[in-house]
Amino acid sequence: MSSDDASATPPSAGEPNGSSSAAAAAAAASPETKNRWTGRPYSPRYFEILEKRRTLPVWQQKEELLETLKANQILILVGETGSGKTTQIPQFVLEANEFAGKRPMVACTQPRRVAAMSVSRRVAEEMNVTIGEEVGYSIRFEDCSSHKTILKYLTDGMLLREALADPLLERYKVIILDEAHERTLATDVLFGLLKEVLKNRPDLKIIIMSATLEAEKFQGYFSGAPLMRVPGRLYPVEIFYTQKPEKDYVVAAIRTVVQILISEPPGDILVFLTGEEEIEDACRKITKEIKNLGGQVGPVKVLPLYSTLPPLMQQKIFDPVPGRKIVVSTNIAETSLTIDGIVYVIDPGFSKQKIYNPRVRVESLLVSPISKASAHQRSGRAGRTRAGKCFRLYTEKSFHTDLVPQTYPEILRSNLANTILTLKKLGIDDLVHFDFMDPPAPETLMRALEVLNYLGALDDECNLTQLGEIMSEFPLDPQLAKMLVVSPQFNCSNEILTITAMLSVPNCFLRPREAQKAADEAKAQFSHIDGDHLTLLNVYHAYKQNNADPSWCYENFINHRVLKAADNVREQLTRIMARFNLKLCSTRLNNREYCVNIRKALLAGYFMQVAHREGAGHYLTVKDNQMVHLHPSTCLSYMPEWVVYNEYVLTSKDYIRTVTDVRGEWLINIAPHYYDLSNFPSCEAKCVLERLYKSKEGNNRTGRFFTGK
């Protein structure tokens, strides 16, 4: 599997492993017969792949690239998707002794976990080494590398975390930031960080690679670094627009698929949609339409592609199939992964984007129009193997007038609390003057500092506290990290570890369309009267009691892969807890305080994410007074007066998801600094809190201990 590589398609199971005449010629032409990294002879498969690698456009500029890098510390490289840059350039650098030395270490960042895993596997095959040894990958909660690793593909967020322990990133000789045009939050922070690192590391080389890039902007930011362009292997792509706007882009996309199957010559189809649910639904509908067509269209395989899909399912998009292949994907197929054989692209013009509103502290995934740059990338997917066609499900006028030129960088539309905690840990105190390529809005920055101050991670002078130091060591959002660090005080750190792990993986409950009633009944047996967090705890405990049995998961509509991932996350978090001597403890299960302690610990991290039930029967979020509803997926069978929630979801209504019943008394005990009524807006919640404060004062005066139970 590969990103950005024309030779990306892995060999089929039936492909002979013997040497072809081309491979034999390659072996004869190659002066090396022994692998320099393993000391073992190269396999015939190595020479077969080498032949394909030499045909990639990037090979034509290998010498020029290495010479330019030799003369400069930073190189900016713009290469069309399909040029081979992601897989080949790290290998070129490794082979060049002046950069690498005897035991080099090269890092290549990817914005997506899927790409880091799939590209590393492909490159390990190309280098004829074992994945996890000489070539490895590192993603959040999964490290597939070792002391032997010389080339590591990792998410940009993981390189940022490595900088916490190794601020000058001294283990690396060359750092490659790939897919830089995606401008993720971590990539933007790395830009500023690496500029500082270069001042103290004249031996370090940086390559910034992208498919589309505002080249002048990047050159300006990196003080006139040289720019190289690598052509892609692109055939002409004919672009079609709709005559008038489409009411429902999913229906229009399915209709277009059927038209292509009936009226266009053979060729695989790539459909861009926005998310897992939409993609799975479209796959079912396309399959149904194909059945209705009978024998008119020959064999067709419909395959989904999104980041939470299991790796084995992702692999299927690369497997050869009889007849036609239809891949329905998120924008992961825009640049991160290249699928050979695509001739037709259907682009509805939308993707899901994370948008943060600092005024009401709400971060949500919204379906938004793509940029012109994204539209260009999508159409380019159709011209990889032969001339292709791109069907844009919007008008030409919309393309020119409604789409912005570039996607807005994530840093301008994200909650920055986690980023600021990381920068503080890295010793960067002057956040206002940190060299961001696009500085975030002052309001977003202030909100993040305020949140970290309320959590106790920063003091009133904005310095990192001891609690903040420990929180920054956990690869978690600050609220989750705070909840975990203080959980021993509530005598429930084992349970909070489990809940944190379950919140760090995708939803574990399966609800197939054809068995929704059975799935709901299965979920009901895990339901906890106090809410969804304790329900997740019940699921994990049941999973362990049943020896992590996949068949038990299947029978109970539980995603086994997700529970396995949660188990892995829990182990890693436990190790970090042990490093800081944070006690692992539990309240006895038969103690009536068992659930109370867990709910109080949840509140210790999430006291800013609380909603109060108003007299009219809806909820208002505390302080921000946003009207919200409990998400339909909640297991709560009643409407508690106060709830703590894990996330705010904007769909057909404003929902709060993963909710648990809490008590008003706990709020003023656990977070009196946040529930300070002097800066509280007028609402029913304020009146209730005023009564609770008076009650607490009265109890204190009469010498009665206020427990908040």
XYZ file of C-alpha atoms in Angstrom:
709
model
C 0.000 0.000 0.000
C 1.357 3.408 -0.733
C 0.883 7.098 -0.843
C 1.924 9.156 -3.796
C 3.543 6.288 -5.674
C 2.758 5.092 -9.163
C 3.991 1.623 -8.230
C 1.633 1.611 -5.282
C -0.426 -1.444 -6.083
C 0.876 -4.396 -4.037
C 1.363 -7.677 -5.872
C -1.637 -9.964 -5.986
C -1.489 -13.235 -4.080
C -1.113 -15.176 -7.285
C 1.818 -13.147 -8.652
C 5.002 -15.238 -9.054
C 7.825 -14.345 -6.741
C 10.442 -15.450 -9.220
C 12.661 -13.059 -11.128
C 11.234 -11.640 -14.361
C 13.563 -10.781 -17.247
C 13.262 -7.085 -16.284
C 14.129 -7.903 -12.684
C 17.065 -9.977 -13.861
C 18.275 -7.034 -15.967
C 17.881 -4.739 -12.953
C 19.855 -7.149 -10.790
C 22.591 -7.300 -13.413
C 22.700 -3.495 -13.646
C 22.823 -3.054 -9.866
C 26.344 -3.080 -8.392
C 24.918 -4.123 -4.990
C 23.659 -7.635 -4.344
C 23.657 -7.377 -0.551
C 21.261 -5.200 1.372
C 23.421 -2.580 3.141
C 20.967 -2.323 6.056
C 20.462 -6.019 6.820
C 23.604 -7.598 5.348
C 21.394 -10.182 3.593
C 21.205 -10.712 -0.199
C 18.391 -8.876 -1.988
C 15.394 -10.986 -2.976
C 14.245 -11.212 -6.628
C 11.147 -9.219 -5.540
C 13.425 -6.274 -4.631
C 14.697 -6.032 -8.222
C 11.174 -6.327 -9.650
C 10.064 -3.335 -7.564
C 13.300 -1.458 -8.361
C 12.410 -1.579 -12.052
C 9.058 0.085 -11.321
C 10.654 2.633 -8.990
C 13.073 3.758 -11.721
C 10.139 4.717 -13.958
C 8.749 7.211 -11.406
C 9.091 10.920 -12.343
C 11.000 11.722 -9.136
C 13.892 9.423 -10.230
C 14.707 11.792 -13.076
C 15.602 14.482 -10.512
C 17.361 12.339 -7.922
C 20.830 13.820 -8.421
C 19.561 17.405 -8.649
C 17.584 16.919 -5.440
C 20.552 15.535 -3.492
C 22.860 18.294 -4.745
C 20.371 21.014 -3.768
C 19.904 19.465 -0.322
C 23.675 19.256 0.137
C 23.960 23.018 -0.447
C 20.957 24.052 1.717
C 19.511 23.284 5.133
C 15.914 23.542 3.911
C 14.470 22.365 0.602
C 10.888 22.968 -0.535
C 9.667 20.371 -2.995
C 6.407 20.610 -4.940
C 5.475 17.370 -6.636
C 2.217 16.292 -8.203
C 0.581 13.351 -6.477
C 1.844 10.259 -8.239
C 5.408 11.510 -8.725
C 6.717 9.044 -6.118
C 8.038 11.673 -3.689
C 6.621 10.158 -0.466
C 8.152 6.725 -1.008
C 11.342 7.572 -2.912
C 12.843 10.757 -1.437
C 13.351 9.288 2.079
C 15.179 6.382 0.413
C 17.336 8.722 -1.741
C 18.378 10.555 1.422
C 19.205 7.321 3.246
C 21.399 6.139 0.389
C 23.337 9.425 0.248
C 26.160 8.992 2.751
C 26.805 12.716 3.237
C 23.381 13.100 4.929
C 23.012 9.739 6.478
C 26.339 8.469 7.694
C 26.639 4.862 8.796
C 23.493 4.699 10.935
C 21.210 7.521 9.848
C 17.766 8.318 11.140
C 15.251 9.915 8.798
C 11.753 11.004 9.825
C 8.950 11.521 7.325
C 5.733 13.005 8.700
C 2.227 12.329 7.397
C -0.935 14.199 8.425
C -2.936 10.946 8.584
C -2.430 7.719 10.523
C -3.557 5.599 7.543
C -0.875 7.095 5.289
C 1.902 6.656 7.903
C 1.055 2.953 8.264
C 0.487 2.134 4.594
C 3.469 4.060 3.201
C 5.883 2.557 5.726
C 4.749 -0.952 4.754
C 5.270 -0.184 1.081
C 8.726 1.329 1.654
C 9.780 -1.619 3.835
C 8.901 -3.866 0.879
C 10.832 -1.617 -1.546
C 13.901 -1.638 0.728
C 13.590 -5.390 1.240
C 13.471 -5.043 5.043
C 11.007 -6.025 7.766
C 8.378 -3.486 8.814
C 9.031 -2.406 12.404
C 12.769 -2.964 12.056
C 14.748 -0.829 9.563
C 11.554 0.919 8.412
C 8.864 1.666 10.987
C 5.948 3.914 11.793
C 4.670 5.744 14.838
C 1.088 6.910 15.329
C -0.805 7.854 18.480
C -0.964 4.824 20.791
C 0.903 2.595 18.306
C 4.673 2.465 17.813
C 5.887 -0.016 15.216
C 9.615 0.825 15.297
C 12.736 -0.430 17.099
C 16.382 0.420 17.852
C 17.149 -0.794 14.295
C 14.839 1.785 12.652
C 16.571 4.146 10.242
C 13.475 5.458 8.445
C 10.363 6.304 10.429
C 7.039 7.440 9.007
C 5.045 9.181 11.721
C 2.126 11.526 12.107
C 3.099 15.180 12.526
C 1.573 15.080 16.020
C 3.917 12.231 17.035
C 7.015 14.170 15.902
C 5.779 17.063 18.023
C 5.474 14.710 21.022
C 9.011 13.406 20.384
C 10.212 17.011 20.624
C 8.953 17.117 24.242
C 11.590 14.557 25.242
C 14.207 15.605 22.658
C 13.772 19.376 21.974
C 16.506 19.497 19.312
C 15.322 16.226 17.708
C 18.948 15.064 17.801
C 18.199 11.499 16.794
C 17.297 12.674 13.262
C 19.688 13.738 10.487
C 16.920 14.575 8.014
C 13.287 15.494 8.719
C 10.778 15.411 5.867
C 7.429 17.160 6.349
C 5.132 15.605 3.759
C 1.696 16.804 2.577
C 2.560 20.266 3.958
C -0.293 21.815 1.958
C -2.778 20.184 4.350
C -1.598 22.674 6.992
C -2.633 20.585 9.997
C -2.282 22.102 13.443
C 0.751 19.944 14.280
C 2.462 20.726 10.932
C 2.110 24.484 11.494
C 3.592 24.176 15.005
C 6.428 22.033 13.596
C 7.230 24.747 11.026
C 7.852 27.280 13.798
C 9.628 24.764 16.007
C 11.992 23.500 13.305
C 12.980 27.070 12.387
C 14.226 27.405 15.982
C 15.863 23.952 16.008
C 17.823 24.732 12.812
C 19.576 27.635 14.581
C 21.138 25.130 17.003
C 21.512 22.217 14.561
C 23.531 23.223 11.472
C 23.800 19.490 10.622
C 20.018 19.012 10.346
C 18.347 18.964 6.921
C 14.630 19.703 6.388
C 12.612 18.815 3.281
C 9.104 20.249 2.990
C 7.036 18.342 0.436
C 3.629 19.071 -0.939
C 1.306 18.299 -3.804
C 0.008 21.857 -4.106
C 1.695 24.683 -2.317
C 1.587 28.430 -2.089
C 5.256 28.304 -3.029
C 6.001 32.011 -2.532
C 4.407 31.990 0.920
C 6.499 29.003 2.001
C 9.677 30.445 0.512
C 9.029 33.727 2.302
C 8.462 31.911 5.613
C 11.598 29.787 5.235
C 13.861 32.726 4.265
C 14.077 32.054 0.540
C 14.715 28.278 0.720
C 15.181 26.766 -2.768
C 12.090 25.398 -4.499
C 12.101 22.282 -6.682
C 9.228 21.025 -8.800
C 8.697 17.373 -9.691
C 6.169 16.628 -12.437
C 3.542 13.961 -11.799
C 2.608 11.257 -14.207
C -0.658 12.840 -15.274
C -2.830 12.252 -18.312
C -5.413 14.835 -19.457
C -8.603 14.954 -17.385
C -11.857 16.209 -18.881
C -13.948 18.157 -16.339
C -17.750 18.256 -16.349
C -19.983 20.537 -14.240
C -23.711 20.320 -13.501
C -26.091 22.741 -15.224
C -27.762 23.725 -11.932
C -26.958 23.116 -8.220
C -27.818 19.655 -6.854
C -30.292 19.423 -3.934
C -28.741 16.244 -2.491
C -25.124 15.580 -3.435
C -25.206 11.934 -2.209
C -28.182 11.089 -4.452
C -26.482 12.955 -7.332
C -23.211 11.034 -6.744
C -25.003 7.654 -6.831
C -26.895 8.668 -9.993
C -23.589 9.686 -11.641
C -21.994 6.318 -10.714
C -24.857 4.487 -12.452
C -24.542 6.713 -15.562
C -20.779 5.993 -15.786
C -21.338 2.238 -15.412
C -23.909 2.250 -18.209
C -22.429 4.710 -20.697
C -18.650 5.082 -20.145
C -15.809 2.725 -21.208
C -14.255 0.449 -18.515
C -12.296 2.118 -15.721
C -12.434 2.364 -11.933
C -14.493 5.081 -10.210
C -13.556 7.201 -7.169
C -16.382 8.986 -5.331
C -15.583 11.622 -2.692
C -17.999 11.878 0.258
C -17.656 13.427 3.706
C -17.734 10.765 6.433
C -18.086 7.140 7.527
C -21.891 7.044 7.850
C -22.459 8.767 4.506
C -19.916 6.487 2.775
C -21.340 3.228 4.170
C -24.872 4.348 3.230
C -23.742 5.268 -0.315
C -21.936 1.902 -0.715
C -25.164 0.053 0.189
C -27.239 2.155 -2.243
C -24.708 1.778 -5.096
C -24.622 -2.011 -4.556
C -28.441 -2.070 -4.688
C -28.471 -0.005 -7.932
C -25.935 -2.384 -9.514
C -28.154 -5.374 -8.636
C -31.119 -3.583 -10.264
C -29.064 -3.177 -13.461
C -28.707 -6.969 -13.652
C -26.101 -8.132 -16.185
C -25.854 -4.769 -17.972
C -22.616 -3.689 -16.311
C -20.499 -6.795 -15.634
C -18.735 -7.483 -12.311
C -18.399 -4.426 -10.008
C -16.826 -4.229 -6.526
C -17.892 -1.345 -4.231
C -15.363 -0.436 -1.500
C -15.461 2.184 1.288
C -12.386 4.143 2.463
C -12.125 6.278 5.617
C -9.588 6.648 8.414
C -11.338 4.488 11.060
C -11.739 1.562 8.664
C -9.660 -1.474 9.804
C -6.293 -1.746 7.951
C -7.291 -5.032 6.256
C -10.405 -3.365 4.844
C -8.327 -0.373 3.671
C -5.959 -2.783 1.904
C -8.841 -4.053 -0.256
C -8.909 -0.841 -2.315
C -5.497 -1.827 -3.722
C -6.348 -5.452 -4.500
C -7.025 -6.273 -8.163
C -10.646 -7.229 -8.859
C -12.404 -8.752 -11.858
C -14.299 -6.013 -13.679
C -14.696 -2.545 -12.207
C -13.868 -1.093 -8.807
C -15.834 1.761 -7.179
C -14.077 3.373 -4.211
C -16.189 5.678 -2.025
C -13.786 7.738 0.090
C -13.295 10.765 2.320
C -10.685 13.335 1.263
C -8.044 10.816 2.437
C -7.855 9.779 -1.263
C -7.181 13.375 -2.325
C -3.433 13.247 -1.664
C -2.586 10.818 1.151
C -3.269 7.609 -0.775
C -3.034 6.862 -4.476
C -5.247 4.184 -6.004
C -4.143 3.020 -9.442
C -6.734 2.331 -12.131
C -9.008 5.288 -11.299
C -10.363 6.786 -14.529
C -13.522 8.536 -13.278
C -13.774 10.876 -10.291
C -17.064 12.140 -8.823
C -16.571 15.286 -6.746
C -19.626 16.685 -4.884
C -17.491 19.592 -3.629
C -17.768 18.971 0.120
C -15.637 17.626 2.967
C -15.873 17.549 6.747
C -13.897 20.284 8.467
C -13.199 20.917 12.110
C -14.502 24.357 13.075
C -13.980 25.908 16.509
C -16.066 28.763 17.846
C -14.053 30.300 20.723
C -17.002 32.434 21.917
C -19.073 29.415 22.933
C -16.144 26.948 23.171
C -17.700 24.556 20.652
C -15.568 22.458 18.292
C -17.551 20.620 15.647
C -17.075 18.698 12.425
C -19.097 20.494 9.781
C -19.705 19.573 6.159
C -18.150 22.507 4.285
C -17.376 23.381 0.639
C -13.866 22.361 -0.422
C -11.252 24.772 -1.798
C -10.204 25.182 -5.454
C -6.877 23.498 -4.552
C -8.772 20.448 -3.231
C -10.976 20.347 -6.342
C -7.801 20.346 -8.465
C -6.338 17.485 -6.405
C -9.512 15.468 -6.735
C -9.715 15.835 -10.512
C -6.021 14.837 -10.756
C -6.869 11.405 -9.309
C -8.560 10.546 -12.626
C -5.452 11.008 -14.782
C -3.016 8.548 -13.289
C -3.058 5.608 -15.688
C -4.806 7.076 -18.716
C -6.936 10.033 -19.782
C -9.801 10.415 -17.325
C -12.971 12.322 -16.515
C -13.974 14.307 -13.417
C -17.665 14.945 -12.729
C -18.055 17.961 -10.435
C -21.534 17.964 -8.904
C -21.700 21.748 -8.787
C -21.862 24.502 -11.381
C -18.855 26.067 -13.067
C -19.986 29.419 -11.670
C -19.880 27.934 -8.128
C -16.331 26.715 -8.722
C -15.150 30.188 -9.688
C -17.172 32.283 -7.224
C -17.964 30.115 -4.161
C -14.792 28.067 -3.566
C -11.864 29.676 -1.739
C -8.415 29.246 -3.389
C -6.854 27.251 -0.499
C -8.264 25.344 2.487
C -8.027 27.467 5.644
C -5.182 26.195 7.852
C -6.380 24.145 10.832
C -4.711 26.571 13.235
C -7.275 29.241 12.277
C -10.250 26.971 13.034
C -9.175 24.830 16.022
C -9.225 24.786 19.787
C -5.589 25.512 20.731
C -5.566 24.330 24.376
C -3.580 21.174 23.597
C -1.182 23.033 21.275
C -0.445 25.710 23.889
C 0.169 23.080 26.572
C 2.695 21.402 24.228
C 4.413 24.735 23.389
C 4.632 25.617 27.104
C 6.208 22.223 27.804
C 8.705 22.898 24.994
C 9.729 26.057 26.850
C 8.058 28.504 24.438
C 6.576 31.143 26.737
C 6.049 34.045 24.344
C 3.113 32.565 22.451
C 2.087 35.894 20.925
C 5.410 36.190 19.088
C 5.850 32.490 18.252
C 6.618 32.282 14.526
C 3.335 30.847 13.215
C 3.004 30.929 9.437
C -0.609 32.086 9.987
C -1.037 33.453 13.519
C -4.277 32.296 15.203
C -6.933 34.807 16.266
C -6.145 36.463 19.637
C -9.573 35.379 20.931
C -8.786 31.689 20.214
C -5.428 32.065 21.965
C -7.037 33.746 24.993
C -9.744 31.073 25.241
C -7.112 28.318 25.242
C -5.078 30.045 27.967
C -8.267 30.535 29.997
C -9.203 26.824 29.719
C -5.698 25.726 30.790
C -5.807 28.166 33.702
C -9.187 26.816 34.877
C -7.805 23.257 34.607
C -4.830 24.254 36.777
C -2.277 23.531 34.022
C -1.201 27.208 33.902
C -0.990 29.648 36.820
C -2.279 33.250 36.697
C 1.045 34.396 35.160
C 0.563 31.782 32.380
C 3.456 29.645 33.616
C 3.229 25.864 33.452
C 2.299 24.396 36.851
C 3.485 21.056 38.205
C 0.055 19.623 37.300
C 0.442 21.092 33.784
C 3.874 19.439 33.434
C 2.354 16.023 34.143
C -0.731 16.669 31.971
C 1.488 17.551 28.981
C 3.092 14.088 29.133
C -0.195 12.378 28.271
C -1.085 12.221 24.535
C -4.607 13.365 25.397
C -6.798 16.455 25.341
C -6.154 18.585 28.453
C -9.556 17.745 30.019
C -8.914 13.984 29.718
C -5.369 14.389 31.024
C -6.592 16.405 34.056
C -9.291 13.810 34.804
C -6.700 11.034 34.727
C -4.051 12.824 36.798
C -6.465 13.723 39.629
C -8.388 10.405 39.616
C -6.310 8.867 42.480
C -7.731 11.607 44.742
C -11.190 10.130 44.075
C -9.927 6.562 44.635
C -10.924 5.419 41.114
C -7.866 5.777 38.843
C -8.295 2.225 37.430
C -11.821 3.021 36.277
C -10.893 6.462 34.927
C -8.016 4.868 32.986
C -10.540 2.567 31.316
C -13.025 5.360 30.565
C -10.207 7.526 29.135
C -9.072 4.667 26.888
C -12.652 4.094 25.694
C -13.050 7.811 24.915
C -9.763 7.763 22.948
C -10.963 5.202 20.388
C -13.932 5.267 17.947
C -17.449 4.312 19.072
C -17.445 0.643 20.141
C -21.153 -0.009 19.523
C -22.120 -1.462 16.146
C -25.607 -0.762 14.811
C -25.998 -2.415 11.397
C -28.976 -1.151 9.419
C -30.359 -4.673 9.029
C -30.189 -5.458 12.775
C -30.810 -2.157 14.568
C -33.326 -3.569 17.068
C -31.040 -6.460 18.053
C -28.089 -4.048 18.367
C -30.086 -1.696 20.605
C -31.147 -4.611 22.820
C -27.523 -5.763 23.086
C -26.392 -2.249 24.024
C -29.147 -1.986 26.670
C -27.605 -4.836 28.684
C -24.478 -2.695 29.271
C -26.422 0.490 30.065
C -25.706 2.143 33.402
C -28.411 4.158 35.110
C -26.009 7.081 35.688
C -25.007 7.527 32.060
C -22.769 6.798 29.102
C -19.300 6.985 30.688
C -20.184 4.205 33.134
C -21.789 2.271 30.264
C -18.415 2.334 28.457
C -16.809 1.038 31.665
C -19.339 -1.827 31.759
C -18.564 -2.768 28.142
C -14.809 -2.913 28.817
C -15.260 -4.977 31.997
C -17.552 -7.428 30.168
C -15.022 -7.672 27.308
C -12.211 -8.579 29.739
C -14.419 -10.999 31.691
C -15.126 -12.786 28.398
C -11.367 -13.072 27.671
C -11.479 -10.509 24.836
C -13.300 -13.090 22.725
C -14.075 -11.805 19.176
C -17.164 -14.048 18.927
C -18.553 -12.546 22.172
C -18.044 -9.088 20.613
C -19.811 -10.179 17.430
C -22.797 -11.597 19.339
C -23.120 -8.387 21.373
C -22.690 -5.918 18.470
C -19.398 -4.669 19.915
C -16.513 -3.668 17.608
C -13.715 -6.052 18.631
C -11.017 -4.008 16.906
C -12.042 -0.877 18.847
C -11.987 -2.720 22.208
C -8.573 -4.179 21.363
C -7.319 -0.661 20.578
C -8.788 0.628 23.886
C -6.931 -2.145 25.726
C -3.678 -1.054 24.065
C -4.331 2.633 24.887
C -5.048 1.721 28.512
C -1.733 -0.160 28.818
C 0.219 2.817 27.484
C -1.566 5.296 29.757
C -0.916 2.979 32.723
C 2.821 3.140 31.953
C 2.730 6.957 31.965
C 0.799 6.896 35.275
C 3.507 4.642 36.769
C 6.251 6.991 35.534
C 4.762 9.791 37.631
C 3.953 7.545 40.614
C 0.239 8.155 40.164
C -1.511 5.558 42.290
C -3.659 2.898 40.610
C -6.638 2.401 42.881
C -10.366 1.557 42.976
C -13.267 2.019 45.349
C -14.729 -1.383 46.237
C -17.482 -2.344 43.824
C -20.034 -2.983 46.596
C -19.343 0.423 48.160
C -22.140 2.900 47.389
C -19.428 5.518 46.715
C -18.067 3.485 43.746
C -20.113 5.274 41.031
C -20.150 8.597 42.904
C -16.336 8.732 42.960
C -16.076 7.960 39.234
C -18.633 10.669 38.373
C -16.795 13.216 40.562
C -13.488 12.367 38.838
C -15.160 12.880 35.420
C -16.314 16.272 36.616
C -12.795 17.185 37.791
C -11.708 17.192 34.121
C -14.927 18.206 32.414
C -16.464 20.804 34.791
C -16.517 23.270 31.851
C -18.647 20.834 29.827
C -21.776 20.750 31.979
C -25.389 21.412 30.989
C -28.407 22.210 33.188
C -31.973 21.106 32.481
C -34.225 24.134 32.255
C -37.900 24.249 33.203
C -38.900 24.115 29.521
C -37.386 20.611 29.251
C -34.255 21.416 27.227
C -30.665 21.844 28.417
C -28.494 24.949 28.501
C -24.704 24.631 28.566
C -23.199 26.227 31.659
C -21.915 29.814 31.224
C -22.331 29.815 27.417
C -26.127 29.251 27.609
C -26.289 27.252 24.364
C -29.539 25.304 23.989
C -28.703 21.603 23.509
C -30.408 18.197 23.553
C -29.218 14.808 24.780
C -27.957 12.789 21.804
C -30.333 9.938 20.779
C -27.512 7.422 21.367
C -27.446 8.122 25.137
C -28.384 5.284 27.455
C -29.945 7.697 29.996
C -33.641 6.866 30.327
C -34.418 10.105 32.176
C -33.346 13.752 32.069
C -31.052 14.542 35.030
C -30.918 18.110 36.350
C -27.168 18.368 35.645
C -25.108 16.412 33.107
C -21.436 16.368 32.209
C -20.817 15.731 28.490
C -17.855 14.613 26.413
C -18.630 16.357 23.125
C -20.936 18.880 21.511
C -22.259 17.688 18.151
C -23.895 19.875 15.506
C -26.128 17.863 13.164
C -29.862 18.359 12.642
C -29.938 19.816 16.207
C -27.323 20.860 18.754
C -26.619 17.677 20.693
C -24.396 16.772 23.648
C -23.010 13.246 23.358
C -21.603 10.789 25.934
C -23.354 12.246 28.981
C -23.443 11.345 32.683
C -25.666 12.473 35.555
C -23.832 14.713 38.070
C -24.930 16.769 41.086
C -24.948 20.538 41.433
C -23.294 20.238 44.876
C -20.252 18.591 43.294
C -19.763 21.508 40.895
C -19.230 24.042 43.678
C -16.986 21.643 45.610
C -14.802 20.478 42.720
C -14.577 23.692 40.650
C -15.584 26.705 42.804
C -13.160 28.887 40.774
C -15.183 28.164 37.601
C -18.604 28.296 39.269
C -17.916 31.765 40.632
C -21.345 33.393 40.420
C -19.947 36.922 40.170
C -19.248 36.305 36.442
C -22.101 33.912 35.746
C -24.851 34.781 33.218
C -28.445 34.966 34.426
C -30.243 31.649 33.972
C -32.012 28.955 35.991
C -28.658 27.245 36.658
C -27.383 30.384 38.407
C -30.418 30.452 40.723
C -29.882 26.778 41.613
C -26.172 27.342 42.275
C -26.947 30.377 44.471
C -29.194 28.175 46.640
C -26.473 25.497 46.814
C -23.832 28.033 47.898
C -26.190 29.362 50.626
C -26.858 25.819 51.797
C -23.130 25.119 51.911
C -22.486 28.309 53.930
C -25.285 27.402 56.332
C -23.827 23.931 56.833
C -20.370 25.390 57.422
C -21.761 27.824 60.042
C -23.571 25.063 61.916
C -20.475 22.842 61.711
C -22.108 20.244 59.476
C -19.760 18.748 56.877
C -20.942 19.403 53.308
C -20.195 16.281 51.291
C -22.082 17.074 48.125
C -23.708 13.657 48.008
